[in-house]
Tab-separated table of C-alpha atoms in Angstrom:
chain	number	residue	atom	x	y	z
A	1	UNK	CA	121.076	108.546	112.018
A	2	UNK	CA	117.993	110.552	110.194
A	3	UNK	CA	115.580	112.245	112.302
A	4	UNK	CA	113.835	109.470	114.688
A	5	UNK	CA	111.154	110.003	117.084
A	6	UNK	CA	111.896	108.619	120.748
A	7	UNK	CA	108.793	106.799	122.796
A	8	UNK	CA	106.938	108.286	124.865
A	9	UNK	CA	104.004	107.315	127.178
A	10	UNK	CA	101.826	109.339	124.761
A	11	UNK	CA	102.798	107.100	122.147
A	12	UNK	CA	99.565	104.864	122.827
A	13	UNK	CA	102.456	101.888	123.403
A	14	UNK	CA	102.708	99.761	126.772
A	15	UNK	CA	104.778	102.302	128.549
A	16	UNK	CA	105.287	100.039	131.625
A	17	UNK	CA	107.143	96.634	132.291
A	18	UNK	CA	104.159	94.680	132.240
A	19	UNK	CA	104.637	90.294	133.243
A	20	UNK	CA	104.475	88.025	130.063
A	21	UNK	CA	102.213	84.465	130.071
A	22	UNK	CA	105.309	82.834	130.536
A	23	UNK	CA	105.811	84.556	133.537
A	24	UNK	CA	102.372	84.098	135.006
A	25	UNK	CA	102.603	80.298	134.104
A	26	UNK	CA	106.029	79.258	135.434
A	27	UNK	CA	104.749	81.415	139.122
A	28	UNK	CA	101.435	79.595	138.695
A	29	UNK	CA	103.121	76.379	138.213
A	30	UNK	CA	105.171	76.807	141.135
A	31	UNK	CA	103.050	77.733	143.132
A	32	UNK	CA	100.502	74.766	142.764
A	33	UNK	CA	103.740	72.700	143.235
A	34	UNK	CA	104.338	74.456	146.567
A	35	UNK	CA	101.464	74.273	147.820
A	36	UNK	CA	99.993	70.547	146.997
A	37	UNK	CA	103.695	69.624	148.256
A	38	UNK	CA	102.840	71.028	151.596
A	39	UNK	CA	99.431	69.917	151.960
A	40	UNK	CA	100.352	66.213	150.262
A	41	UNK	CA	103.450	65.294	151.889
A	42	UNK	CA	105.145	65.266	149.019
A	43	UNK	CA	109.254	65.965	148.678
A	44	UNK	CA	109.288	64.983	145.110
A	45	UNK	CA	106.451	68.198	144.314
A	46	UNK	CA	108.738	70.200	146.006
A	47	UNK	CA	111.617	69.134	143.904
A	48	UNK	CA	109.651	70.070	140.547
A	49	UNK	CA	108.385	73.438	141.986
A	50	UNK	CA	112.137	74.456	142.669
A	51	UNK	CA	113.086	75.833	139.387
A	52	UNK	CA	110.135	77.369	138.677
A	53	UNK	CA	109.673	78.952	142.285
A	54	UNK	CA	113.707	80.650	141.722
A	55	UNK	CA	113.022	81.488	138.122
A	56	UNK	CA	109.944	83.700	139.823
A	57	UNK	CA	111.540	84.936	142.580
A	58	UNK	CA	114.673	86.025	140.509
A	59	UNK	CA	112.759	87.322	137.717
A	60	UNK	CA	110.859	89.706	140.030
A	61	UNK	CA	114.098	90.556	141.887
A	62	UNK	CA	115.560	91.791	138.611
A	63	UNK	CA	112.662	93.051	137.117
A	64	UNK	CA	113.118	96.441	134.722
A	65	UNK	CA	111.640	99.595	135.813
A	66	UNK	CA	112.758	102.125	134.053
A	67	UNK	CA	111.550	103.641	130.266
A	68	UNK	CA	113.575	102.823	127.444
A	69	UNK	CA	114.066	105.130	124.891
A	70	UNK	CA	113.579	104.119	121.773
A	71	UNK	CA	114.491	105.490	118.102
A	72	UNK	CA	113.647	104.537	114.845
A	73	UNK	CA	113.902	105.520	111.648
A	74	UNK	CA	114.679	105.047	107.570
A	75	UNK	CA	117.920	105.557	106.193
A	76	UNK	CA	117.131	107.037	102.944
A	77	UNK	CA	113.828	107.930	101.784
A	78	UNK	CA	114.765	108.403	97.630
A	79	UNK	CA	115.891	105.049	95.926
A	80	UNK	CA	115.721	103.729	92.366
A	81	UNK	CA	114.085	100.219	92.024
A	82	UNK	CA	116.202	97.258	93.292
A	83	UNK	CA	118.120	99.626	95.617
A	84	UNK	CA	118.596	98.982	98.929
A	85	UNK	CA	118.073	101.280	102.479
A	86	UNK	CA	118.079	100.149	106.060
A	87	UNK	CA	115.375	100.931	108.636
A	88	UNK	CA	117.495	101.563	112.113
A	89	UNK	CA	116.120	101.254	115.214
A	90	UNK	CA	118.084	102.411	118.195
A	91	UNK	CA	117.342	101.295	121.946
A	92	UNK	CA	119.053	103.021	125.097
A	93	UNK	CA	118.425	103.642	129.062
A	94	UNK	CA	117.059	99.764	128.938
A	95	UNK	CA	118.885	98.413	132.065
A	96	UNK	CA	117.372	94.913	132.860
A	97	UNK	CA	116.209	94.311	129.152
A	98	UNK	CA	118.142	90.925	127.165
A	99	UNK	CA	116.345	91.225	123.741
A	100	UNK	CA	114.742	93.518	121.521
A	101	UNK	CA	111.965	92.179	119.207
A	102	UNK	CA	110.930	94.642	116.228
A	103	UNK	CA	108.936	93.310	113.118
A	104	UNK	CA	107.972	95.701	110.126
A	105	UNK	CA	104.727	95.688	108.181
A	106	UNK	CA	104.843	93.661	105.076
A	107	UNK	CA	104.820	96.197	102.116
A	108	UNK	CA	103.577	95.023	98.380
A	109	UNK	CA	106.887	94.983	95.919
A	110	UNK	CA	109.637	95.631	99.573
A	111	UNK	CA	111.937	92.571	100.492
A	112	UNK	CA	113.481	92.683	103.588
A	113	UNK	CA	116.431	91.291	104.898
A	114	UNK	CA	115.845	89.131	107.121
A	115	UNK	CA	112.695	87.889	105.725
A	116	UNK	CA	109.299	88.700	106.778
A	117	UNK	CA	111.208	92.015	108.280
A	118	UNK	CA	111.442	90.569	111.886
A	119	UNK	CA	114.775	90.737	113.712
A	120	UNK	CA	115.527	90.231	117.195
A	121	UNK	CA	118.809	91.494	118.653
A	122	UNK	CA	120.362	91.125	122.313
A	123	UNK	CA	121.273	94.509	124.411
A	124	UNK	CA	124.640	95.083	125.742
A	125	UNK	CA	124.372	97.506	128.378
A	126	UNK	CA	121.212	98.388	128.281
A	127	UNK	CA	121.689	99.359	124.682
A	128	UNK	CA	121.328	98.107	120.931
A	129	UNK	CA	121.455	99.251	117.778
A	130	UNK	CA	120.423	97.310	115.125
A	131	UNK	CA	118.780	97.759	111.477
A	132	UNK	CA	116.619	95.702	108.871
A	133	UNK	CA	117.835	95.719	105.329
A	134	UNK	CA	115.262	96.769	102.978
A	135	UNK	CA	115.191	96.900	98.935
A	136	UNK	CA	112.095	98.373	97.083
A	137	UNK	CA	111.140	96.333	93.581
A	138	UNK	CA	108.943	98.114	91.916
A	139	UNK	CA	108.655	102.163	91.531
A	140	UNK	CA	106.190	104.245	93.267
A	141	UNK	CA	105.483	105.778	96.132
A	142	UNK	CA	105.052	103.824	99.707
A	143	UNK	CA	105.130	104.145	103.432
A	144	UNK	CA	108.679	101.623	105.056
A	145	UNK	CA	108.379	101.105	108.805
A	146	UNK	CA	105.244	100.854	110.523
A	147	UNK	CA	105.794	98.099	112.665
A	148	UNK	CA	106.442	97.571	116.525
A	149	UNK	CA	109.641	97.305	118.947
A	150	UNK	CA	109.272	95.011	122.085
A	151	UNK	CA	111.815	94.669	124.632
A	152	UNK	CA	112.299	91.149	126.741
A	153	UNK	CA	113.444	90.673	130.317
A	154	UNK	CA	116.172	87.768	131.436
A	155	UNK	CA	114.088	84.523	131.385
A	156	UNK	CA	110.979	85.930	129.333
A	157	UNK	CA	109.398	87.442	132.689
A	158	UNK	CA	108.638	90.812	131.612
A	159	UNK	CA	108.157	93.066	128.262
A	160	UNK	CA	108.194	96.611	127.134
A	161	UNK	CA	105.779	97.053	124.538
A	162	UNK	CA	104.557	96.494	121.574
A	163	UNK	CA	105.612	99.524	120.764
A	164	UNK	CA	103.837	101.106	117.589
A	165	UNK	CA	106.054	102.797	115.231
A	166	UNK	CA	105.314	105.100	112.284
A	167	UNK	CA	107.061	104.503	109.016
A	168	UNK	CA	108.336	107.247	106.667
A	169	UNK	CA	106.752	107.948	103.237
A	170	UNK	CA	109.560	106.470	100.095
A	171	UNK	CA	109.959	107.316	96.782
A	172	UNK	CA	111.083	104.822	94.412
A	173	UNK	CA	111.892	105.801	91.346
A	174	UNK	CA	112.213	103.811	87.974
A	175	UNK	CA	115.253	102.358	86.769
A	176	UNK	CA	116.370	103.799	83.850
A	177	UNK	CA	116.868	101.412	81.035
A	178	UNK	CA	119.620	101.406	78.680
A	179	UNK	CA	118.663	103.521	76.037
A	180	UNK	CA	120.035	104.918	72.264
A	181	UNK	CA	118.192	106.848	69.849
A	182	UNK	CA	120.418	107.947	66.815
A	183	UNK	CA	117.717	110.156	64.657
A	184	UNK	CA	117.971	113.336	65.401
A	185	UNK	CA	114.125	115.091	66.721
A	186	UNK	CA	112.339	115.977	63.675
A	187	UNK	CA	111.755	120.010	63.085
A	188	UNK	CA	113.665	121.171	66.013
A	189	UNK	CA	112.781	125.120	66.622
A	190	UNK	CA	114.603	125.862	69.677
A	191	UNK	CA	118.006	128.396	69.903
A	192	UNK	CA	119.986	126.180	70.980
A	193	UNK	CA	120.723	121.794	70.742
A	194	UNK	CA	122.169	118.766	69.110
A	195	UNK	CA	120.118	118.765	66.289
A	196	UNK	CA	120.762	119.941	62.586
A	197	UNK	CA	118.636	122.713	61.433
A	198	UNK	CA	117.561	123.425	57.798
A	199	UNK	CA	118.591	126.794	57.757
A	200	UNK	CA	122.475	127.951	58.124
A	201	UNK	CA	123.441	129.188	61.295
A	202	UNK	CA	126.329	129.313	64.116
A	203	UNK	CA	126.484	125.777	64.320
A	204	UNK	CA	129.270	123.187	64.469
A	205	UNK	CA	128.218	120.989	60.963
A	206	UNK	CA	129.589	121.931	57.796
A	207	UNK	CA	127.543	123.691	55.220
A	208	UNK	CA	129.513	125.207	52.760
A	209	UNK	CA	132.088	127.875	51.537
A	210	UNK	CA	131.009	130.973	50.038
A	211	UNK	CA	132.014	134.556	49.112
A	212	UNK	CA	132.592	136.583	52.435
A	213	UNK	CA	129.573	138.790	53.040
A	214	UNK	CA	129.372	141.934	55.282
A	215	UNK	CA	128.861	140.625	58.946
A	216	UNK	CA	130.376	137.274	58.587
A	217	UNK	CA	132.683	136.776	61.451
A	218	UNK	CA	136.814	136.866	60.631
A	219	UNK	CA	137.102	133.602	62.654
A	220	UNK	CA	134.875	131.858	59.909
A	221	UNK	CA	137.560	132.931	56.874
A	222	UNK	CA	138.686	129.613	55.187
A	223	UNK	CA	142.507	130.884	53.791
A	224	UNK	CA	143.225	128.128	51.311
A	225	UNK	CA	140.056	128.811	49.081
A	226	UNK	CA	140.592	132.655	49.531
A	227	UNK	CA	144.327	132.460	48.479
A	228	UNK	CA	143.740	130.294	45.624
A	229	UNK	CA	140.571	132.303	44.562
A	230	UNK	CA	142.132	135.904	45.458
A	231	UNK	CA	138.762	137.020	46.868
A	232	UNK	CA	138.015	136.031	50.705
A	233	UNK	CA	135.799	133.021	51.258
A	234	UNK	CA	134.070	131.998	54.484
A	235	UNK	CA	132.970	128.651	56.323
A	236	UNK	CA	129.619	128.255	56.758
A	237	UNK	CA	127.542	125.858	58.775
A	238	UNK	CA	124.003	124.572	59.894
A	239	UNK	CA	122.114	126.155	63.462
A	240	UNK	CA	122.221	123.522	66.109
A	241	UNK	CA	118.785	123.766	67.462
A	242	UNK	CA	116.773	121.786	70.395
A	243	UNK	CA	113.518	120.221	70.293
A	244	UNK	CA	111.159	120.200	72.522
A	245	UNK	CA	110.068	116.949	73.661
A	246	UNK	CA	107.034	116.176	75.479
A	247	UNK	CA	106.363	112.955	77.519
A	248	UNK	CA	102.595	111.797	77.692
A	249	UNK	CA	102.285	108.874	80.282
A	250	UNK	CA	98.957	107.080	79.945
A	251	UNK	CA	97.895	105.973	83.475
A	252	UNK	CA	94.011	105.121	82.854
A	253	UNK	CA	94.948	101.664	83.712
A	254	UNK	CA	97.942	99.146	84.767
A	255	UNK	CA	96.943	96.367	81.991
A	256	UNK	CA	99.114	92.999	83.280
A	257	UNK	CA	100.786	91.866	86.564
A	258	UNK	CA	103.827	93.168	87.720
A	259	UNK	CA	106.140	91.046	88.552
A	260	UNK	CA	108.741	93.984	90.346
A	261	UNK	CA	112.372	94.522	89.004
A	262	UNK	CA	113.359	92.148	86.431
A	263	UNK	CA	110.275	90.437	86.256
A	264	UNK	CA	107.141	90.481	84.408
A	265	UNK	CA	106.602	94.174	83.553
A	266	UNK	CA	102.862	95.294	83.233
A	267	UNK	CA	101.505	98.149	80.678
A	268	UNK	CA	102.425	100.772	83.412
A	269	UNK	CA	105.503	99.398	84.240
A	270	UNK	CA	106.747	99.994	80.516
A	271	UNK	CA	105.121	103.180	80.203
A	272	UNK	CA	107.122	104.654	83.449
A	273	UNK	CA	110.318	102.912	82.775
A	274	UNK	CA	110.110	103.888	79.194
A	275	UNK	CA	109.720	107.469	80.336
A	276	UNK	CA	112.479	107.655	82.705
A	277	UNK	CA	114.973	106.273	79.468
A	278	UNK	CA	113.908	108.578	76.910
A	279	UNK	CA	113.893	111.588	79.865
A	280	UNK	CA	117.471	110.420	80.555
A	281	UNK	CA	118.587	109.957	76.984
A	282	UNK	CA	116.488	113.251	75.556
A	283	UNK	CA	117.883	115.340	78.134
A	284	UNK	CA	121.423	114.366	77.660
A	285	UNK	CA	121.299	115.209	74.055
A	286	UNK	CA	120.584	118.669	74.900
A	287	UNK	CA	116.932	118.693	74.177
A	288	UNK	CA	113.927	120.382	76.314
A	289	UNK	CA	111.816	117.647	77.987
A	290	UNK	CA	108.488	117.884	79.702
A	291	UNK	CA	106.190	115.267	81.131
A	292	UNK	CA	102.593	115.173	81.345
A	293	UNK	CA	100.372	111.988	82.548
A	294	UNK	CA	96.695	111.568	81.994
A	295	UNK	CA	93.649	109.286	83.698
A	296	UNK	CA	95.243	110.606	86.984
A	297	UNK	CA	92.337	112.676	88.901
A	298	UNK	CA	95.346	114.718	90.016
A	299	UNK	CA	96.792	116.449	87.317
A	300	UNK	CA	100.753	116.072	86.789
A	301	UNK	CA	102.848	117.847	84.983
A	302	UNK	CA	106.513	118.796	84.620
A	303	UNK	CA	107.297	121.916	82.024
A	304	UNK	CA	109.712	121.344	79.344
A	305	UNK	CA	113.245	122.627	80.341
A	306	UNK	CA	117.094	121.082	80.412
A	307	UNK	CA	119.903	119.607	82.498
A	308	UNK	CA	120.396	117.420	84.972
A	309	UNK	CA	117.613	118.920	87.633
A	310	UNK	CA	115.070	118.696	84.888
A	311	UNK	CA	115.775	114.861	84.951
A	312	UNK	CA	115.633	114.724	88.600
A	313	UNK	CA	112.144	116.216	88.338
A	314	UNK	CA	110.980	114.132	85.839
A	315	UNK	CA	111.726	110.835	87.504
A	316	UNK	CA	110.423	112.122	91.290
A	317	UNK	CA	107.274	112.696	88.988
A	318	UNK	CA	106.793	109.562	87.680
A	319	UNK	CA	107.560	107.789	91.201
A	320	UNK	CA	104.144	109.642	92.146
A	321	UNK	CA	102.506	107.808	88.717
A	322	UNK	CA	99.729	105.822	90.015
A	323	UNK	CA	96.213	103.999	88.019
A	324	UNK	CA	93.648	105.751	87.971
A	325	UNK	CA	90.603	104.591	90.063
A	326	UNK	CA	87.721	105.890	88.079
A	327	UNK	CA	85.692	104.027	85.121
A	328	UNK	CA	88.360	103.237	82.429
A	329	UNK	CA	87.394	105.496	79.581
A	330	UNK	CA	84.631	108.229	81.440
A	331	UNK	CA	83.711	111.250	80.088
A	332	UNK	CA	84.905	113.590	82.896
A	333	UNK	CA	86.794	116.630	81.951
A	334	UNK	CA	90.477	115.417	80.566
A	335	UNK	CA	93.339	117.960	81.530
A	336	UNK	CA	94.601	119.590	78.141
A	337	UNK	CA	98.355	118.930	76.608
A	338	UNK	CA	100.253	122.210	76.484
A	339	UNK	CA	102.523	121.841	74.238
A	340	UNK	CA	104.861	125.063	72.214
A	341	UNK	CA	104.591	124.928	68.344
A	342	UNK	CA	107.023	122.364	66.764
A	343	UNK	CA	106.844	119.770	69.640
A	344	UNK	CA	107.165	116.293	69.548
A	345	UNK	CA	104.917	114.359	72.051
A	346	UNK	CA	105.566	110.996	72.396
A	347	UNK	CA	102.441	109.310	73.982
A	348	UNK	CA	103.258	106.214	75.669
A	349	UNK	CA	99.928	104.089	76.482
A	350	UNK	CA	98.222	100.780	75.773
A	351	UNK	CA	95.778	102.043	73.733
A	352	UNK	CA	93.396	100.614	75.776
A	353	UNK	CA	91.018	102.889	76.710
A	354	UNK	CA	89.929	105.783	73.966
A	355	UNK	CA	91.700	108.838	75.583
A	356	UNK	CA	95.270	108.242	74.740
A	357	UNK	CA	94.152	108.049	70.407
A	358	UNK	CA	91.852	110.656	70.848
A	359	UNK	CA	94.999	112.565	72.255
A	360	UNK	CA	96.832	111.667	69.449
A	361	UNK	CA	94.296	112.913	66.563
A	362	UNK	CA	93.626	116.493	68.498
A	363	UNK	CA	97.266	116.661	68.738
A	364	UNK	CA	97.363	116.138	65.149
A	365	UNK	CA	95.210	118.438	64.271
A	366	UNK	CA	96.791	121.436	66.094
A	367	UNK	CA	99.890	120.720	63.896
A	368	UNK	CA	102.039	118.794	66.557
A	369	UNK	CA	104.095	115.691	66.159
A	370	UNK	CA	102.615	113.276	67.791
A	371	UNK	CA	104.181	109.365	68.217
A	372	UNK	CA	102.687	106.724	70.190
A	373	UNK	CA	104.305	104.291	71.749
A	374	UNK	CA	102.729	101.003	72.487
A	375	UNK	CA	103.359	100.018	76.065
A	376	UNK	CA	100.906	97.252	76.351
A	377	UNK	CA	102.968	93.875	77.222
A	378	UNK	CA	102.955	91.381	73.828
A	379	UNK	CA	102.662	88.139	76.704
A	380	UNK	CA	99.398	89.646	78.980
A	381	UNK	CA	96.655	86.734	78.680
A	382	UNK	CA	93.930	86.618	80.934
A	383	UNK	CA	93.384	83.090	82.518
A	384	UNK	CA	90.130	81.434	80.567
A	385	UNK	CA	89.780	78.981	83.196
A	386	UNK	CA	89.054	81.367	86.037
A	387	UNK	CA	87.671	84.178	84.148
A	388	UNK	CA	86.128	83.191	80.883
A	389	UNK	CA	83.535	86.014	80.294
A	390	UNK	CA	86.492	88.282	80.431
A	391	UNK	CA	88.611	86.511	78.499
A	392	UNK	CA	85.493	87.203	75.411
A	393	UNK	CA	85.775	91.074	76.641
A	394	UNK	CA	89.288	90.606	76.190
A	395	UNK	CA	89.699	89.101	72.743
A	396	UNK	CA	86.912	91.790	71.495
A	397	UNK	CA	88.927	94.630	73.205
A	398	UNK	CA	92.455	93.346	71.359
A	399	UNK	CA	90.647	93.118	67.793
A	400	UNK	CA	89.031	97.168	68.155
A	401	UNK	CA	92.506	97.982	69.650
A	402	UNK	CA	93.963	96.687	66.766
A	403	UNK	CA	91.434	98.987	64.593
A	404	UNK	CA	91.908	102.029	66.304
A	405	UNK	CA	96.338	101.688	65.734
A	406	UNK	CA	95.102	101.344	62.271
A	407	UNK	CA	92.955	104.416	61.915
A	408	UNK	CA	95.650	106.179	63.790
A	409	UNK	CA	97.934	105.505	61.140
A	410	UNK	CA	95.840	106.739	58.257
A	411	UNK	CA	95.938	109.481	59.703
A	412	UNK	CA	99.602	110.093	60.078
A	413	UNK	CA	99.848	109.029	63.952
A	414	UNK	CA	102.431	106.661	63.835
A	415	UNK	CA	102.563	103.702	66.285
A	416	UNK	CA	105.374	101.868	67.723
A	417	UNK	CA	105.789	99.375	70.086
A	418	UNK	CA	108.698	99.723	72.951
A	419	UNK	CA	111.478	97.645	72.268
A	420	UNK	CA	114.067	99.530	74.228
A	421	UNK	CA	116.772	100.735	72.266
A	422	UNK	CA	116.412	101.962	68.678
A	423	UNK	CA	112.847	102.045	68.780
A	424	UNK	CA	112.138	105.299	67.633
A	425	UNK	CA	114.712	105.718	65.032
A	426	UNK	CA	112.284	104.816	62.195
A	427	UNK	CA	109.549	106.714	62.721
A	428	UNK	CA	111.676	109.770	63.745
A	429	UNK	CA	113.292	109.797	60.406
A	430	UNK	CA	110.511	108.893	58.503
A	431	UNK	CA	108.856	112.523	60.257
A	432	UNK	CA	111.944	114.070	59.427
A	433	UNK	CA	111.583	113.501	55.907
A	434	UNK	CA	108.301	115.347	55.741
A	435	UNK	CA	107.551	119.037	56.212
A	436	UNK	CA	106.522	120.396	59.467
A	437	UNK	CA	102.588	120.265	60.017
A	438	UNK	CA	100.437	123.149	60.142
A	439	UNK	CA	97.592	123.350	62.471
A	440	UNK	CA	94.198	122.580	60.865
A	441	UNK	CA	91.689	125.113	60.348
C-alpha cells in the first residue's frame, strides 16, 4: 500500500466508542417497557421490553474499547483521463467492530465505483481491507479522498467515528489522441531531425552523384558511376535537420461545457488534448518541442528539448492547465513567447479574447512561423431561452471573431481549425513553399 496516515486522537475524529441513537432508543424503549410493566401489572409489557432490554444489556456487555487503527490512502496519484485507481482504506486492532462505513467526497469529472463513493464492508477479526474504485474523466489537477471512515458495533450499539480523512492531490493528464501529420516542419534549422534540409549534408535522402572532392568521406564512393566514368564519383545527400516546435496553449477562457472523456469537449478541452497529440507525435519525429500557455496568472512554461522525458513534461504541464480567473481580455502585463530563430509556434486558442491574434501578429513580425489553431467547438450555442442578452453578446462576439481570423490571414497568419489528424498538413506545406521570414525592422 502507498504511504497512509494511521488515526490518531489528534486527528480531530471521535476517538472513543461513543452509543449510537439506535442504541439510546432500543434502552429507552426498554426501559419504559420495564418499568410501566412493573408499575401496571402488565406481563404482556414485559414481553415487548424483552428483546430490547437483552439487545441493551448484550450490546453493553460487548461493547468495543479499544482504538482502531486506521489507514487510508490512493493507489496512484498520475493517471491519463478515463483511467482508473483505487482509494484503499485499511482497518486493524478493531476487536468488537462488525462494519466499516467510509464515503468519499464527490469530486467534479471522478466516478466511483460503487456510486456516490460509499462502501461499507464487514471486519473479520477485527480487521478489513477494502478499496473504492475510482476513474478520473476529465484532465487536470484534483484532490481524491477526503471523506470519513466509521466503524459499527454488533447490533448498531456503538460507533467509532466519523473519522475525517485527507485525500491526496491527482494529476490527470490528457489522453492523447490519435494523431498523423505527414508534412515535414517548414525551415527546420536544428543539427539534427527527420526533416529534409535545403542544403546537402550527412543525411540519409538522396541528392545526387558528383565528382569526388577533397574531404568527401570513402564510405560515400558510388563504384558503378566511377568505373564506368574512370574518375571517382561520390553519393551525396540532404542534412536531416529538427525543428523547433513551440506549443502556445490559450487558457484565457474554457468557452463550452465539458462533458469529460468522450463527451462534449469544450474550447479548453481541445486546446489541451490537441497539445498532448501534436507533443506526442512532434516529439516522436525527432523534433524539439516546448510548451508555453498564456491568460494563466502563473506563468508556465516547458523549454524546447527531445525524447521521451520531454513528453512526460509536457503532459504533467498541461494537467496543471487551468482558466484563468481574471477579466477575459485585461491589459495586465502578458508573459513574452521565447522562441529561437526559425521556430514554428503553433497557437492553439479560440480566438476569443484579443491576446492569442495579437500573439500571432508580434510573432509575425519578429520573423517566426506562427499557425493558429482554432480550438473553439463548431456545436457551442448558448441557450436563448435562459440567457438571451448573452446570446446578442454572443452572436456579436462570433461575427468580430470571424473578422479578426480574416485580418490574421492577410497578414500571413494562417488559421486552422482542429480536426485531429491531417490537420496541419496544408498549411505546413503551403509555409514550406515560401522562404523563411525575416524579422521586421
Amino acid at each position: 500500500m502507498s504511504d497512509r496516515p494511521e488515526v490518531t486522537a489528534g486527528d480531530g475524529a471521535i476517538a472513543r466508542w461513543r452509543p449510537t441513537p439506535w442504541f439510546l432508543q432500543a434502552a429507552l424503549v426498554g426501559g419504559v417497557c420495564l418499568v410501566l410493566a412493573v408499575v401496571l401489572r402488565r406481563p404482556d409489557l414485559l414481553v415487548l421490553a424483552a428483546p430490547f432490554v437483552v439487545i441493551t444489556a448484550w450490546s453493553l456487555a460487548t461493547r468495543p474499547t479499544g482504538v482502531p487503527r486506521i489507514r487510508t490512502g490512493v493507489r496512484t496519484s498520475w493517471l491519463r483521463e478515463a483511467e482508473s485507481s483505487a482509494w484503499d482504506i485499511e482497518v486493524a486492532d478493531a476487536e468488537g467492530a462488525e462494519q466499516v462505513i467510509t464515503v468519499l467526497e464527490e469530486v467534479p469529472y471522478v466516478r466511483t465505483d460503487p456510486e456516490l463513493g460509499v462502501s461499507i464492508g464487514l471486519l473479520a477479526g477485527g480487521r478489513m481491507r477494502g478499496s473504492i474504485t475510482w476513474a478520473p474523466q476529465r484532465w487536470g489537477r484534483r484532490t481524491v479522498g477526503n471523506g470519513t471512515v466509521t466503524l459499527i458495533s454488533p447490533w448498531s450499539a456503538f460507533r467509532f467515528g466519523p473519522v475525517a480523512r485527507s485525500g491526496t492531490i491527482t494529476h490527470t493528464a490528457p489522453q492523447e489522441e490519435h494523431f498523423s501529420l505527414v508534412a515535414a516542419a517548414p525551415h527546420p534549422l536544428g543539427l539534427v531531425g527527420l526533416n529534409r534540409s535545403r542544403r546537402p549534408g550527412e543525411g540519409a535522402e538522396f541528392a545526387d552523384i558528383r565528382p569526388f572532392q577533397r574531404g568527401d568521406r570513402l564510405r560515400r564512393v558510388h563504384w558503378p558511376v566511377s568505373a564506368r566514368t574512370g574518375q571517382i564519383h561520390v553519393r551525396t545527400s540532404y542534412a536531416d535537420q529538427d525543428t523547433e516546435v513551440l506549443l502556445l496553449v490559450d487558457a484565457h477562457l474554457d468557452v463550452g461545457v465539458s462533458g469529460g472523456h468522450q463527451g462534449q469537449q469544450s474550447s479548453l478541452d481541445l486546446g489541451v488534448r490537441s497539445a498532448a497529440a501534436l507533443a506526442a507525435h512532434l516529439l516522436a519525429r525527432g523534433e524539439r518541442v516546448g510548451l508555453q500557455v498564456i491568460g494563466m496568472h502563473q506563468p508556465l512554461r516547458v523549454p524546447p528539448a527531445m525524447g521521451a522525458r520531454q513528453q512526460r513534461r509536457i503532459i504533467d504541464s498541461l494537467a496543471e492547465v487551468h482558466p484563468s480567473t481574471g477579466i477575459a481580455g485585461s491589459r495586465r502585463t502578458r508573459t513574452p513567447v521565447r522562441t529561437g530563430a526559425g521556430a514554428l509556434v503553433l497557437i492553439l486558442s479560440p480566438l476569443i479574447t484579443q491576446d492569442a491574434a495579437e500573439q500571432a501578429v508580434r510573432l509575425t513580425q519578429r520573423g517566426v512561423t506562427a499557425v493558429v489553431v482554432d480550438c473553439l467547438p463548431p456545436d457551442v450555442e448558448i441557450d436563448p431561452a435562459r440567457e438571451p442578452e448573452r446570446l446578442t453578446a454572443w452572436r456579436i462576439r462570433r461575427l468580430e471573431r470571424e473578422l479578426e481570423i480574416a485580418r490574421l490571414q492577410e497578414r500571413g497568419v494562417p488559421v486552422v481549425p482542429w480536426k485531429g489528424p491531417g490537420s496541419l498538413d496544408l498549411v505546413l506545406r503551403q509555409i514550406a513553399r515560401r522562404p523563411p521570414r525575416t524579422a521586421a525592422r
